[in-house]
PDB file of C-alpha atoms in Angstrom:
ATOM      1  CA  MET A 215       0.165   7.506   2.764  1.00 76.00           C
ATOM      2  CA  ASN A 216      -0.521   8.210  -0.840  1.00 88.00           C
ATOM      3  CA  LYS A 217      -2.109   5.059  -1.993  1.00 93.00           C
ATOM      4  CA  GLU A 218      -2.525   6.107  -5.686  1.00 95.00           C
ATOM      5  CA  ALA A 219       1.334   6.996  -5.896  1.00 95.00           C
ATOM      6  CA  ILE A 220       2.338   3.793  -4.077  1.00 96.00           C
ATOM      7  CA  ASN A 221       0.071   1.688  -6.601  1.00 97.00           C
ATOM      8  CA  LYS A 222       1.513   3.453  -9.682  1.00 97.00           C
ATOM      9  CA  ALA A 223       4.963   2.642  -8.565  1.00 97.00           C
ATOM     10  CA  ARG A 224       3.929  -0.993  -7.881  1.00 98.00           C
ATOM     11  CA  ALA A 225       2.460  -1.304 -11.256  1.00 98.00           C
ATOM     12  CA  VAL A 226       5.740  -0.218 -12.749  1.00 98.00           C
ATOM     13  CA  TYR A 227       7.735  -2.644 -10.757  1.00 98.00           C
ATOM     14  CA  TYR A 228       5.518  -5.644 -11.831  1.00 98.00           C
ATOM     15  CA  GLY A 229       5.619  -4.430 -15.525  1.00 96.00           C
ATOM     16  CA  LEU A 230       9.423  -4.447 -15.219  1.00 97.00           C
ATOM     17  CA  PHE A 231       9.578  -7.955 -13.787  1.00 97.00           C
ATOM     18  CA  ALA A 232       7.081  -9.157 -16.360  1.00 95.00           C
ATOM     19  CA  SER A 233       9.300  -7.779 -19.329  1.00 93.00           C
ATOM     20  CA  LEU A 234      12.394  -9.465 -17.803  1.00 95.00           C
ATOM     21  CA  LEU A 235      10.839 -12.792 -16.766  1.00 94.00           C
ATOM     22  CA  THR A 236       9.156 -13.738 -20.001  1.00 86.00           C
ATOM     23  CA  PHE A 237      10.981 -14.734 -23.160  1.00 72.00           C
ATOM     24  CA  PHE A 238      11.691 -11.763 -25.611  1.00 67.00           C
ATOM     25  CA  ASP A 239      13.226 -11.771 -29.006  1.00 69.00           C
ATOM     26  CA  ASN A 240      12.698  -8.225 -30.151  1.00 74.00           C
ATOM     27  CA  SER A 241      15.483  -5.631 -29.661  1.00 75.00           C
ATOM     28  CA  SER A 242      12.864  -3.006 -29.288  1.00 79.00           C
ATOM     29  CA  ASP A 243      11.891  -4.381 -25.941  1.00 83.00           C
ATOM     30  CA  LEU A 244      15.323  -2.882 -24.554  1.00 89.00           C
ATOM     31  CA  GLY A 245      14.110   0.648 -24.735  1.00 92.00           C
ATOM     32  CA  MET A 246      11.239   0.192 -22.533  1.00 92.00           C
ATOM     33  CA  ILE A 247      13.279  -1.914 -20.035  1.00 94.00           C
ATOM     34  CA  GLN A 248      15.942   0.810 -20.033  1.00 95.00           C
ATOM     35  CA  LYS A 249      13.408   3.550 -19.545  1.00 95.00           C
ATOM     36  CA  THR A 250      11.632   1.698 -16.754  1.00 96.00           C
ATOM     37  CA  ILE A 251      15.029   1.017 -14.975  1.00 97.00           C
ATOM     38  CA  ASP A 252      15.998   4.616 -15.328  1.00 97.00           C
ATOM     39  CA  VAL A 253      12.646   5.921 -13.835  1.00 96.00           C
ATOM     40  CA  LEU A 254      12.774   3.408 -10.870  1.00 97.00           C
ATOM     41  CA  ALA A 255      16.479   4.028 -10.244  1.00 97.00           C
ATOM     42  CA  GLN A 256      15.809   7.717  -9.421  1.00 96.00           C
ATOM     43  CA  ASN A 257      13.901   6.574  -6.212  1.00 93.00           C
ATOM     44  CA  PRO A 258      15.132   3.086  -5.188  1.00 95.00           C
ATOM     45  CA  LEU A 259      13.534   1.268  -2.430  1.00 95.00           C
ATOM     46  CA  ASP A 260      16.797   1.026  -0.304  1.00 95.00           C
ATOM     47  CA  GLU A 261      20.461   1.153  -0.865  1.00 95.00           C
ATOM     48  CA  GLU A 262      20.929  -2.524  -2.045  1.00 94.00           C
ATOM     49  CA  SER A 263      18.317  -1.557  -4.919  1.00 96.00           C
ATOM     50  CA  HIS A 264      20.093   1.676  -5.636  1.00 96.00           C
ATOM     51  CA  LEU A 265      23.272  -0.288  -6.336  1.00 96.00           C
ATOM     52  CA  ALA A 266      21.585  -3.210  -8.227  1.00 96.00           C
ATOM     53  CA  PHE A 267      19.717  -0.591 -10.525  1.00 97.00           C
ATOM     54  CA  SER A 268      23.120   1.138 -11.088  1.00 97.00           C
ATOM     55  CA  ASN A 269      24.710  -2.096 -12.092  1.00 96.00           C
ATOM     56  CA  MET A 270      21.905  -3.031 -14.454  1.00 97.00           C
ATOM     57  CA  GLN A 271      22.040   0.395 -16.098  1.00 97.00           C
ATOM     58  CA  ASN A 272      25.836  -0.097 -16.641  1.00 96.00           C
ATOM     59  CA  LEU A 273      25.303  -3.661 -18.039  1.00 95.00           C
ATOM     60  CA  LEU A 274      22.731  -2.407 -20.538  1.00 94.00           C
ATOM     61  CA  ILE A 275      24.991   0.438 -21.671  1.00 93.00           C
ATOM     62  CA  THR A 276      27.888  -1.749 -22.367  1.00 94.00           C
ATOM     63  CA  GLY A 277      26.061  -4.780 -23.552  1.00 94.00           C
ATOM     64  CA  GLY A 278      22.773  -3.624 -24.650  1.00 92.00           C
ATOM     65  CA  TYR A 279      20.070  -6.181 -25.915  1.00 91.00           C
ATOM     66  CA  THR A 280      22.617  -8.870 -26.779  1.00 92.00           C
ATOM     67  CA  LEU A 281      23.812  -9.081 -23.345  1.00 93.00           C
ATOM     68  CA  LEU A 282      20.330  -9.248 -21.997  1.00 93.00           C
ATOM     69  CA  LYS A 283      19.028 -11.884 -24.366  1.00 92.00           C
ATOM     70  CA  GLU A 284      22.111 -13.883 -23.917  1.00 93.00           C
ATOM     71  CA  GLU A 285      21.985 -14.011 -20.158  1.00 95.00           C
ATOM     72  CA  SER A 286      18.198 -14.667 -20.199  1.00 93.00           C
ATOM     73  CA  ASP A 287      18.902 -17.704 -22.585  1.00 92.00           C
ATOM     74  CA  LYS A 288      21.605 -19.046 -20.070  1.00 93.00           C
ATOM     75  CA  VAL A 289      19.703 -18.568 -17.017  1.00 94.00           C
ATOM     76  CA  PHE A 290      16.183 -19.711 -18.023  1.00 92.00           C
ATOM     77  CA  PHE A 291      16.634 -21.852 -21.100  1.00 88.00           C
ATOM     78  CA  SER A 292      20.092 -23.441 -21.241  1.00 89.00           C
ATOM     79  CA  PRO A 293      20.250 -27.207 -20.564  1.00 87.00           C
ATOM     80  CA  TYR A 294      23.998 -26.853 -19.567  1.00 88.00           C
ATOM     81  CA  SER A 295      23.462 -24.901 -16.270  1.00 87.00           C
ATOM     82  CA  ALA A 296      21.575 -24.907 -13.158  1.00 89.00           C
ATOM     83  CA  TYR A 297      17.811 -25.267 -13.490  1.00 89.00           C
ATOM     84  CA  ILE A 298      15.430 -22.347 -12.300  1.00 93.00           C
ATOM     85  CA  PRO A 299      11.960 -23.567 -12.146  1.00 93.00           C
ATOM     86  CA  VAL A 300       9.559 -20.818 -13.412  1.00 95.00           C
ATOM     87  CA  THR A 301       6.016 -22.040 -12.263  1.00 96.00           C
ATOM     88  CA  ALA A 302       4.374 -21.881  -8.946  1.00 97.00           C
ATOM     89  CA  SER A 303       3.432 -25.465  -9.352  1.00 97.00           C
ATOM     90  CA  PHE A 304       7.072 -26.576  -9.580  1.00 95.00           C
ATOM     91  CA  PHE A 305       8.125 -24.710  -6.320  1.00 94.00           C
ATOM     92  CA  VAL A 306       5.072 -25.732  -4.361  1.00 94.00           C
ATOM     93  CA  GLU A 307       4.430 -29.147  -5.790  1.00 94.00           C
ATOM     94  CA  ASN A 308       7.648 -30.156  -7.416  1.00 92.00           C
ATOM     95  CA  ARG A 309       5.829 -30.407 -10.764  1.00 92.00           C
ATOM     96  CA  ASP A 310       4.696 -28.245 -13.629  1.00 93.00           C
ATOM     97  CA  ASP A 311       0.918 -27.863 -14.532  1.00 94.00           C
ATOM     98  CA  GLY A 312      -0.170 -28.625 -10.842  1.00 95.00           C
ATOM     99  CA  LYS A 313      -2.817 -27.435  -8.473  1.00 97.00           C
ATOM    100  CA  MET A 314      -1.240 -23.833  -8.267  1.00 97.00           C
ATOM    101  CA  ARG A 315      -1.966 -23.602 -11.911  1.00 97.00           C
ATOM    102  CA  GLN A 316      -5.469 -24.505 -11.281  1.00 97.00           C
ATOM    103  CA  GLU A 317      -5.866 -21.862  -8.612  1.00 97.00           C
ATOM    104  CA  MET A 318      -4.252 -19.264 -10.842  1.00 97.00           C
ATOM    105  CA  VAL A 319      -6.704 -20.235 -13.588  1.00 97.00           C
ATOM    106  CA  LYS A 320      -9.615 -19.427 -11.313  1.00 97.00           C
ATOM    107  CA  TYR A 321      -8.186 -16.184 -10.404  1.00 97.00           C
ATOM    108  CA  VAL A 322      -7.851 -15.237 -14.064  1.00 97.00           C
ATOM    109  CA  LEU A 323     -11.448 -16.363 -14.923  1.00 96.00           C
ATOM    110  CA  SER A 324     -12.582 -13.946 -12.080  1.00 96.00           C
ATOM    111  CA  SER A 325     -11.059 -11.114 -13.693  1.00 96.00           C
ATOM    112  CA  ASN A 326     -11.695  -9.239 -17.094  1.00 92.00           C
ATOM    113  CA  TYR A 327      -8.587 -10.663 -18.581  1.00 92.00           C
ATOM    114  CA  ARG A 328      -7.761 -14.151 -20.288  1.00 90.00           C
ATOM    115  CA  ARG A 329      -4.316 -15.587 -21.298  1.00 86.00           C
ATOM    116  CA  ASP A 330      -3.811 -15.219 -25.081  1.00 83.00           C
ATOM    117  CA  ASN A 331      -2.411 -18.668 -25.725  1.00 82.00           C
ATOM    118  CA  GLU A 332      -1.704 -18.031 -29.272  1.00 78.00           C
ATOM    119  CA  LYS A 333       0.951 -15.494 -28.078  1.00 77.00           C
ATOM    120  CA  PHE A 334       1.792 -16.446 -24.511  1.00 79.00           C
ATOM    121  CA  LYS A 335       2.764 -20.166 -24.405  1.00 81.00           C
ATOM    122  CA  GLU A 336       3.609 -20.373 -20.835  1.00 86.00           C
ATOM    123  CA  LEU A 337       1.131 -21.575 -18.297  1.00 92.00           C
ATOM    124  CA  GLU A 338      -0.851 -19.253 -16.050  1.00 95.00           C
ATOM    125  CA  ASP A 339       1.208 -20.043 -12.947  1.00 97.00           C
ATOM    126  CA  HIS A 340       4.419 -18.978 -14.866  1.00 96.00           C
ATOM    127  CA  ILE A 341       6.181 -16.276 -12.878  1.00 97.00           C
ATOM    128  CA  GLY A 342       6.071 -13.856 -15.850  1.00 95.00           C
ATOM    129  CA  PHE A 343       2.416 -14.304 -16.293  1.00 96.00           C
ATOM    130  CA  ILE A 344       1.620 -13.817 -12.600  1.00 97.00           C
ATOM    131  CA  VAL A 345       3.563 -10.772 -12.250  1.00 97.00           C
ATOM    132  CA  LEU A 346       1.924  -9.352 -15.463  1.00 95.00           C
ATOM    133  CA  PHE A 347      -1.445 -10.283 -14.038  1.00 97.00           C
ATOM    134  CA  MET A 348      -0.397  -8.273 -10.744  1.00 98.00           C
ATOM    135  CA  GLN A 349       0.356  -5.249 -12.816  1.00 98.00           C
ATOM    136  CA  LYS A 350      -3.137  -5.453 -14.632  1.00 97.00           C
ATOM    137  CA  MET A 351      -4.936  -5.805 -11.325  1.00 98.00           C
ATOM    138  CA  ILE A 352      -3.303  -2.777  -9.961  1.00 98.00           C
ATOM    139  CA  GLU A 353      -3.854  -0.567 -13.085  1.00 97.00           C
ATOM    140  CA  ASP A 354      -7.506  -1.568 -12.751  1.00 97.00           C
ATOM    141  CA  GLU A 355      -7.548  -0.636  -9.114  1.00 97.00           C
ATOM    142  CA  LEU A 356      -6.074   2.842 -10.072  1.00 97.00           C
ATOM    143  CA  LEU A 357      -9.233   3.186 -12.229  1.00 97.00           C
ATOM    144  CA  GLY A 358     -11.457   2.324  -9.196  1.00 96.00           C
ATOM    145  CA  ASN A 359     -12.054  -1.333  -9.672  1.00 96.00           C
ATOM    146  CA  GLU A 360     -12.087  -2.738  -6.092  1.00 96.00           C
ATOM    147  CA  LYS A 361     -12.673  -6.236  -7.196  1.00 96.00           C
ATOM    148  CA  SER A 362      -9.366  -6.143  -9.048  1.00 97.00           C
ATOM    149  CA  ALA A 363      -7.641  -4.753  -5.968  1.00 97.00           C
ATOM    150  CA  GLN A 364      -8.958  -7.758  -4.056  1.00 97.00           C
ATOM    151  CA  LEU A 365      -7.871 -10.144  -6.872  1.00 98.00           C
ATOM    152  CA  GLY A 366      -4.383  -8.744  -6.657  1.00 98.00           C
ATOM    153  CA  ARG A 367      -4.056  -9.228  -3.000  1.00 98.00           C
ATOM    154  CA  GLU A 368      -5.266 -12.849  -3.266  1.00 98.00           C
ATOM    155  CA  VAL A 369      -2.935 -13.705  -6.055  1.00 98.00           C
ATOM    156  CA  PHE A 370      -0.023 -12.253  -4.200  1.00 98.00           C
ATOM    157  CA  GLU A 371      -0.878 -14.059  -0.949  1.00 98.00           C
ATOM    158  CA  LYS A 372      -2.034 -17.413  -2.280  1.00 98.00           C
ATOM    159  CA  ILE A 373       0.120 -17.784  -5.388  1.00 98.00           C
ATOM    160  CA  LEU A 374       3.175 -15.488  -5.465  1.00 98.00           C
ATOM    161  CA  ASN A 375       3.949 -15.395  -1.686  1.00 98.00           C
ATOM    162  CA  PRO A 376       4.412 -19.045  -1.132  1.00 96.00           C
ATOM    163  CA  PHE A 377       7.281 -19.455  -3.625  1.00 96.00           C
ATOM    164  CA  ILE A 378       8.836 -16.052  -4.588  1.00 97.00           C
ATOM    165  CA  ASP A 379      11.446 -16.147  -1.943  1.00 95.00           C
ATOM    166  CA  GLU A 380      12.842 -19.538  -3.368  1.00 95.00           C
ATOM    167  CA  PHE A 381      12.484 -18.066  -7.004  1.00 96.00           C
ATOM    168  CA  ILE A 382      14.521 -14.918  -5.936  1.00 96.00           C
ATOM    169  CA  ALA A 383      17.270 -17.292  -4.232  1.00 94.00           C
ATOM    170  CA  ALA A 384      17.548 -19.534  -7.122  1.00 93.00           C
ATOM    171  CA  LEU A 385      17.888 -16.465  -9.570  1.00 95.00           C
ATOM    172  CA  HIS A 386      20.478 -14.763  -7.237  1.00 93.00           C
ATOM    173  CA  ILE A 387      22.653 -17.856  -7.070  1.00 92.00           C
ATOM    174  CA  HIS A 388      22.713 -19.167 -10.480  1.00 93.00           C
ATOM    175  CA  GLU A 389      26.125 -19.371 -12.087  1.00 92.00           C
ATOM    176  CA  ASP A 390      25.286 -17.325 -15.227  1.00 93.00           C
ATOM    177  CA  SER A 391      23.233 -14.630 -13.406  1.00 94.00           C
ATOM    178  CA  HIS A 392      24.810 -11.170 -13.281  1.00 94.00           C
ATOM    179  CA  PHE A 393      22.148  -8.812 -14.574  1.00 96.00           C
ATOM    180  CA  TYR A 394      19.516 -11.096 -13.415  1.00 96.00           C
ATOM    181  CA  GLU A 395      21.510 -11.262  -9.850  1.00 95.00           C
ATOM    182  CA  ASP A 396      20.601  -7.524  -9.518  1.00 96.00           C
ATOM    183  CA  VAL A 397      17.103  -8.317 -10.678  1.00 97.00           C
ATOM    184  CA  ALA A 398      16.869 -10.640  -7.733  1.00 96.00           C
ATOM    185  CA  ILE A 399      18.074  -8.092  -5.308  1.00 96.00           C
ATOM    186  CA  ILE A 400      15.446  -5.576  -6.350  1.00 97.00           C
ATOM    187  CA  MET A 401      12.673  -8.256  -6.337  1.00 97.00           C
ATOM    188  CA  GLN A 402      13.682  -9.175  -2.903  1.00 96.00           C
ATOM    189  CA  SER A 403      13.302  -5.615  -1.659  1.00 96.00           C
ATOM    190  CA  PHE A 404      10.038  -5.120  -3.479  1.00 97.00           C
ATOM    191  CA  VAL A 405       8.583  -8.214  -2.178  1.00 97.00           C
ATOM    192  CA  ALA A 406       9.386  -7.190   1.398  1.00 96.00           C
ATOM    193  CA  LEU A 407       7.606  -4.001   0.778  1.00 96.00           C
ATOM    194  CA  GLU A 408       4.487  -5.732  -0.845  1.00 98.00           C
ATOM    195  CA  ARG A 409       4.226  -7.764   2.177  1.00 98.00           C
ATOM    196  CA  LEU A 410       4.205  -4.758   4.479  1.00 97.00           C
ATOM    197  CA  TYR A 411       1.740  -2.807   1.992  1.00 97.00           C
ATOM    198  CA  LEU A 412      -0.801  -5.794   1.654  1.00 97.00           C
ATOM    199  CA  ASP A 413      -0.323  -7.173   5.182  1.00 97.00           C
ATOM    200  CA  VAL A 414       0.757 -10.518   4.068  1.00 97.00           C
ATOM    201  CA  LYS A 415       3.272 -12.497   6.103  1.00 96.00           C
ATOM    202  CA  LYS A 416       6.277 -14.182   5.002  1.00 94.00           C
ATOM    203  CA  PRO A 417       5.585 -17.940   4.706  1.00 91.00           C
ATOM    204  CA  LEU A 418       7.386 -20.190   7.245  1.00 81.00           C
ATOM    205  CA  ARG A 419       9.918 -22.549   5.920  1.00 72.00           C
ATOM    206  CA  GLU A 420      11.530 -25.572   7.451  1.00 62.00           C
ATOM    207  CA  SER A 421      14.849 -24.219   6.528  1.00 62.00           C
ATOM    208  CA  GLU A 422      16.173 -20.740   5.429  1.00 59.00           C
ATOM    209  CA  ALA A 423      18.570 -22.372   3.117  1.00 60.00           C
ATOM    210  CA  PRO A 424      17.254 -22.206  -0.444  1.00 58.00           C
ATOM    211  CA  ARG A 425      17.030 -25.465  -2.359  1.00 66.00           C
ATOM    212  CA  VAL A 426      19.605 -25.818  -4.913  1.00 57.00           C
ATOM    213  CA  PHE A 427      18.233 -26.741  -8.390  1.00 59.00           C
ATOM    214  CA  THR A 428      20.752 -28.484 -10.390  1.00 57.00           C
ATOM    215  CA  LYS A 429      20.948 -29.104 -14.178  1.00 53.00           C
ATOM    216  CA  GLU A 430      19.609 -32.629 -13.569  1.00 55.00           C
ATOM    217  CA  PHE A 431      16.347 -31.004 -12.757  1.00 55.00           C
ATOM    218  CA  LYS A 432      16.084 -29.671 -16.177  1.00 53.00           C
ATOM    219  CA  LYS A 433      13.766 -31.261 -18.782  1.00 51.00           C
ATOM    220  CA  PRO A 434      15.201 -31.734 -22.376  1.00 49.00           C
ATOM    221  CA  HIS A 435      14.516 -28.720 -24.207  1.00 46.00           C
ATOM    222  CA  LYS A 436      13.671 -28.329 -27.757  1.00 46.00           C
ATOM    223  CA  PRO A 437      15.879 -25.907 -29.922  1.00 45.00           C
ATOM    224  CA  LEU A 438      14.913 -22.260 -29.272  1.00 44.00           C
ATOM    225  CA  THR A 439      12.571 -20.766 -31.732  1.00 45.00           C
ATOM    226  CA  PRO A 440      11.325 -17.270 -32.178  1.00 46.00           C
ATOM    227  CA  ARG A 441       8.529 -16.449 -30.005  1.00 43.00           C
ATOM    228  CA  PRO A 442       6.167 -13.524 -29.981  1.00 44.00           C
ATOM    229  CA  LYS A 443       6.936 -10.632 -27.800  1.00 46.00           C
ATOM    230  CA  LYS A 444       5.551 -10.952 -24.160  1.00 44.00           C
ATOM    231  CA  ASN A 445       4.437  -7.733 -22.457  1.00 46.00           C
ATOM    232  CA  MET A 446       1.378  -6.049 -21.428  1.00 43.00           C
ATOM    233  CA  GLU A 447      -0.030  -5.661 -24.815  1.00 44.00           C
ATOM    234  CA  GLU A 448      -0.517  -9.491 -25.118  1.00 48.00           C
ATOM    235  CA  PHE A 449      -3.334  -9.231 -22.208  1.00 45.00           C
ATOM    236  CA  VAL A 450      -6.684  -9.021 -24.054  1.00 44.00           C
ATOM    237  CA  LEU A 451      -9.885  -8.333 -22.869  1.00 38.00           C
TER     238      LEU A 451
END
């Protein structure tokens, strides 16, 4: 097993998810996203991922940044469609800013990174922040930092693993999810591989049927306002 090659690929996957699961308002984001998808599509994890990557490439070719931004707004921000929670606290505790955030803050404080709250408005247990943190831990591991490797494994096991299946299911079945439906398919394959690689078991659930989040769960939103770009550059030492 080529651990270095696997970790490089893991970092690229987490980086792609971070780019797609945080708010973006800069059309220049599209180039990086397309390039990453093209790279990963050359060696998909399975046949389902191969088809999903192909669909995503075609959608971006035909719709470009406008399609991606409009679908992201509908799936994650629109008050008129089903609600997709985006924090570990909500999935585990049915509320935002709960104990899962406190746990995630502890992991962040144990690392060399901090949330730049001037640029990244979401909480530490936001799915976009978690996957971005995972990317940084893997990149540090590639530089020989064993503490980061352990932190990454603990964040996956204790924070991401308990709720990621339910998040993927909600993303997959959302009525406005087309591009993001394929993102959900790729995430599902990737998480299964992560569990094997990190030797973390899939959490037991009382029912295999995912909870259905209706728009009644959605809190009133303020009008959308431009926000800073969210990607790895927003992590500061």
